[in-house]
Tab-separated table of C-alpha atoms in Angstrom:
chain	number	residue	atom	x	y	z
A	180	UNK	CA	0.034	0.094	-0.052
A	181	UNK	CA	1.551	3.566	-1.109
A	182	UNK	CA	1.573	6.516	1.694
A	183	UNK	CA	-0.718	9.281	1.232
A	184	UNK	CA	0.902	12.457	2.262
A	185	UNK	CA	-0.943	15.803	2.813
A	186	UNK	CA	1.726	18.767	2.755
A	187	UNK	CA	0.385	22.246	3.525
A	188	UNK	CA	1.323	25.824	4.564
A	189	UNK	CA	-1.051	26.300	6.899
A	190	UNK	CA	-1.817	29.431	9.456
A	191	UNK	CA	-1.884	28.855	13.131
A	192	UNK	CA	-5.683	28.923	13.025
A	193	UNK	CA	-5.796	26.172	10.164
A	194	UNK	CA	-6.038	28.444	7.039
A	195	UNK	CA	-4.467	26.728	3.666
A	196	UNK	CA	-6.031	29.167	1.208
A	197	UNK	CA	-3.803	31.193	-1.116
A	198	UNK	CA	-0.572	30.849	0.319
A	199	UNK	CA	1.251	31.596	-2.538
A	200	UNK	CA	-0.832	34.722	-3.861
A	201	UNK	CA	-3.493	33.008	-5.640
A	202	UNK	CA	-6.114	35.568	-6.419
A	203	UNK	CA	-9.729	35.990	-5.044
A	204	UNK	CA	-8.524	35.782	-1.132
A	205	UNK	CA	-8.248	38.562	1.045
A	206	UNK	CA	-5.083	37.245	2.608
A	207	UNK	CA	-3.584	35.897	-0.424
A	208	UNK	CA	0.055	35.807	-0.421
A	209	UNK	CA	0.506	35.133	3.220
A	210	UNK	CA	3.135	32.706	3.154
A	211	UNK	CA	5.374	34.595	0.825
A	212	UNK	CA	4.556	38.262	2.760
A	213	UNK	CA	3.916	37.469	6.035
A	214	UNK	CA	6.940	35.825	7.370
A	215	UNK	CA	10.823	36.219	6.577
A	216	UNK	CA	12.248	33.703	4.190
A	217	UNK	CA	14.855	31.257	5.826
A	218	UNK	CA	15.884	28.446	3.623
A	219	UNK	CA	16.311	25.888	6.196
A	220	UNK	CA	12.561	26.134	7.064
A	221	UNK	CA	11.504	24.794	3.708
A	222	UNK	CA	14.040	22.043	3.808
A	223	UNK	CA	11.125	19.643	3.916
A	224	UNK	CA	9.596	21.039	0.287
A	225	UNK	CA	12.842	19.548	-1.407
A	226	UNK	CA	12.856	16.307	0.534
A	227	UNK	CA	9.187	15.830	-0.593
A	228	UNK	CA	10.318	16.244	-4.249
A	229	UNK	CA	12.880	13.540	-3.729
A	230	UNK	CA	10.986	11.144	-1.934
A	231	UNK	CA	7.436	11.327	-3.719
A	232	UNK	CA	6.719	8.920	-6.737
A	233	UNK	CA	3.362	10.514	-7.805
A	234	UNK	CA	1.431	13.941	-6.884
A	235	UNK	CA	-2.115	14.133	-6.418
A	236	UNK	CA	-4.443	17.248	-6.152
A	237	UNK	CA	-7.643	18.670	-6.729
A	238	UNK	CA	-8.904	20.377	-9.552
A	239	UNK	CA	-8.677	23.962	-8.454
A	240	UNK	CA	-5.041	23.232	-7.450
A	241	UNK	CA	-4.276	21.613	-10.636
A	242	UNK	CA	-5.816	24.682	-12.673
A	243	UNK	CA	-3.631	26.878	-10.259
A	244	UNK	CA	-0.371	25.056	-10.293
A	245	UNK	CA	-0.383	23.495	-13.925
A	246	UNK	CA	0.053	26.770	-15.903
A	247	UNK	CA	3.145	27.948	-13.481
A	248	UNK	CA	4.757	24.675	-12.129
A	249	UNK	CA	5.862	22.974	-15.169
A	250	UNK	CA	8.466	25.958	-15.895
A	251	UNK	CA	9.859	26.560	-12.313
A	252	UNK	CA	13.256	25.381	-11.755
A	253	UNK	CA	11.894	24.976	-8.032
A	254	UNK	CA	9.576	22.076	-8.986
A	255	UNK	CA	11.624	20.300	-11.653
A	256	UNK	CA	11.254	16.942	-9.745
A	257	UNK	CA	7.614	17.210	-10.064
A	258	UNK	CA	7.504	17.777	-13.509
A	259	UNK	CA	8.693	14.239	-14.561
A	260	UNK	CA	6.553	12.553	-11.965
A	261	UNK	CA	2.916	11.105	-12.608
A	262	UNK	CA	0.165	13.449	-11.423
A	263	UNK	CA	-3.329	12.578	-10.500
A	264	UNK	CA	-6.235	15.066	-10.498
A	265	UNK	CA	-9.487	14.311	-8.540
A	266	UNK	CA	-12.249	15.972	-10.452
A	267	UNK	CA	-15.661	14.942	-11.492
A	268	UNK	CA	-15.694	18.079	-13.997
A	269	UNK	CA	-12.056	18.121	-15.687
A	270	UNK	CA	-11.574	16.316	-18.960
A	271	UNK	CA	-8.344	15.038	-20.764
A	272	UNK	CA	-8.472	18.057	-23.095
A	273	UNK	CA	-8.309	20.340	-20.053
A	274	UNK	CA	-4.860	18.909	-18.966
A	275	UNK	CA	-1.612	20.878	-19.897
A	276	UNK	CA	0.859	19.029	-22.347
A	277	UNK	CA	4.066	20.228	-20.593
A	278	UNK	CA	3.951	18.520	-17.287
A	279	UNK	CA	4.337	15.055	-17.797
A	280	UNK	CA	1.512	12.188	-17.394
A	281	UNK	CA	-1.317	13.092	-15.686
A	282	UNK	CA	-4.420	11.187	-15.007
A	283	UNK	CA	-7.835	12.267	-13.879
A	284	UNK	CA	-9.501	10.323	-11.194
A	285	UNK	CA	-13.298	10.453	-10.578
A	286	UNK	CA	-13.651	9.367	-7.113
A	287	UNK	CA	-12.272	8.918	-3.720
A	288	UNK	CA	-12.669	5.070	-4.679
A	289	UNK	CA	-10.172	5.805	-7.489
A	290	UNK	CA	-7.787	7.226	-4.986
A	291	UNK	CA	-8.096	4.521	-2.789
A	292	UNK	CA	-7.517	2.172	-5.767
A	293	UNK	CA	-4.261	4.194	-6.370
A	294	UNK	CA	-3.124	3.655	-3.064
A	295	UNK	CA	-3.418	-0.141	-3.303
A	296	UNK	CA	-0.900	-0.136	-6.383
A	297	UNK	CA	2.673	-0.541	-6.326
A	298	UNK	CA	5.100	2.419	-5.852
A	299	UNK	CA	6.256	4.923	-3.312
A	300	UNK	CA	4.649	7.785	-1.507
A	301	UNK	CA	2.032	9.859	-3.179
A	302	UNK	CA	2.140	13.778	-2.272
A	303	UNK	CA	-0.963	16.006	-1.895
A	304	UNK	CA	-0.125	19.679	-2.647
A	305	UNK	CA	-2.804	22.482	-2.039
A	306	UNK	CA	-6.205	21.106	-2.490
A	307	UNK	CA	-8.093	22.137	0.580
A	308	UNK	CA	-11.330	20.532	-0.325
A	309	UNK	CA	-9.808	17.357	-1.567
A	310	UNK	CA	-7.829	17.173	1.619
A	311	UNK	CA	-10.871	17.000	3.916
A	312	UNK	CA	-12.558	14.416	1.940
A	313	UNK	CA	-9.463	12.261	1.760
A	314	UNK	CA	-9.115	12.653	5.495
A	315	UNK	CA	-12.910	11.844	6.132
A	316	UNK	CA	-12.161	8.949	3.789
A	317	UNK	CA	-9.494	7.929	6.121
A	318	UNK	CA	-7.153	7.697	3.462
A	319	UNK	CA	-4.587	10.027	4.543
A	320	UNK	CA	-1.362	8.450	6.165
A	321	UNK	CA	0.702	11.420	6.865
A	322	UNK	CA	0.752	15.180	7.199
A	323	UNK	CA	3.900	17.356	6.652
A	324	UNK	CA	2.786	20.795	8.122
A	325	UNK	CA	4.596	24.141	7.918
A	326	UNK	CA	2.711	26.197	10.334
A	327	UNK	CA	3.179	29.822	10.120
A	328	UNK	CA	2.855	32.375	13.071
A	329	UNK	CA	-0.220	34.050	11.758
A	330	UNK	CA	-4.172	34.216	12.433
A	331	UNK	CA	-5.684	34.671	8.972
A	332	UNK	CA	-9.546	34.333	10.305
A	333	UNK	CA	-11.448	33.370	7.332
A	334	UNK	CA	-10.349	31.192	4.555
A	335	UNK	CA	-10.440	27.496	3.455
A	336	UNK	CA	-9.201	25.190	6.126
A	337	UNK	CA	-7.177	21.955	5.754
A	338	UNK	CA	-9.257	19.845	8.289
A	339	UNK	CA	-12.843	18.693	8.103
A	340	UNK	CA	-15.350	19.965	10.465
A	341	UNK	CA	-17.207	16.686	10.134
A	342	UNK	CA	-18.430	15.352	13.354
A	343	UNK	CA	-16.405	12.146	13.579
A	344	UNK	CA	-14.275	9.994	16.201
A	345	UNK	CA	-11.305	11.231	17.590
A	346	UNK	CA	-8.149	10.378	15.126
A	347	UNK	CA	-5.065	10.139	16.817
A	348	UNK	CA	-1.759	11.493	15.216
A	349	UNK	CA	1.816	10.378	16.171
A	350	UNK	CA	4.257	13.296	15.672
A	351	UNK	CA	7.439	11.935	14.057
A	352	UNK	CA	9.159	15.121	13.261
A	353	UNK	CA	9.354	18.594	14.449
A	354	UNK	CA	11.303	21.792	14.438
A	355	UNK	CA	10.949	25.659	15.076
A	356	UNK	CA	12.749	28.201	13.406
A	357	UNK	CA	13.772	31.578	13.952
A	358	UNK	CA	11.312	33.187	12.001
A	359	UNK	CA	8.650	31.712	14.004
A	360	UNK	CA	7.698	28.772	11.430
A	361	UNK	CA	7.161	25.357	12.607
A	362	UNK	CA	7.575	21.992	10.804
A	363	UNK	CA	5.199	19.374	11.943
A	364	UNK	CA	5.387	15.574	10.708
A	365	UNK	CA	2.506	13.504	12.077
A	366	UNK	CA	1.725	9.677	11.085
A	367	UNK	CA	-2.080	8.913	11.054
A	368	UNK	CA	-2.496	6.283	13.836
A	369	UNK	CA	-4.540	3.550	12.809
């Protein structure tokens, strides 16, 4: 079974919306404008590219990343990696041609089937709505969180507000940085 890793820039109050400057959100760009940049705080992002063997995202994140990431040197390892987009509306004709192999999945059952295939970790970038659905379906195995010392108030949240049983997480890696960022890596306990 493959490991599904949710990775996120997240504010202290749980917001994950528009950290890089995506339009339409009041506090857009909070991850790049809100905290001083320290390279060591982002080490995990490079490690994710080296360790992941596939990327999973929702339609909205795909539509935000696909015009930009294929040509960015910072994301070169993702260009050749297989990508999977969970969407009920995206068609093969909507996919960009310069970002490597991309497959549209239509349901969480398709994601569960992907997890049962051979291969290494699958990384989930962005995709707030998809993350909540994956967590509710008990499909996420690990969280890589870079917590920003910001309170953003309104905005899309990483975690579901569904009324459910307690889910225990095991902290397997953590570090605090001089700029206030905190790295937390949690495994989901089953």
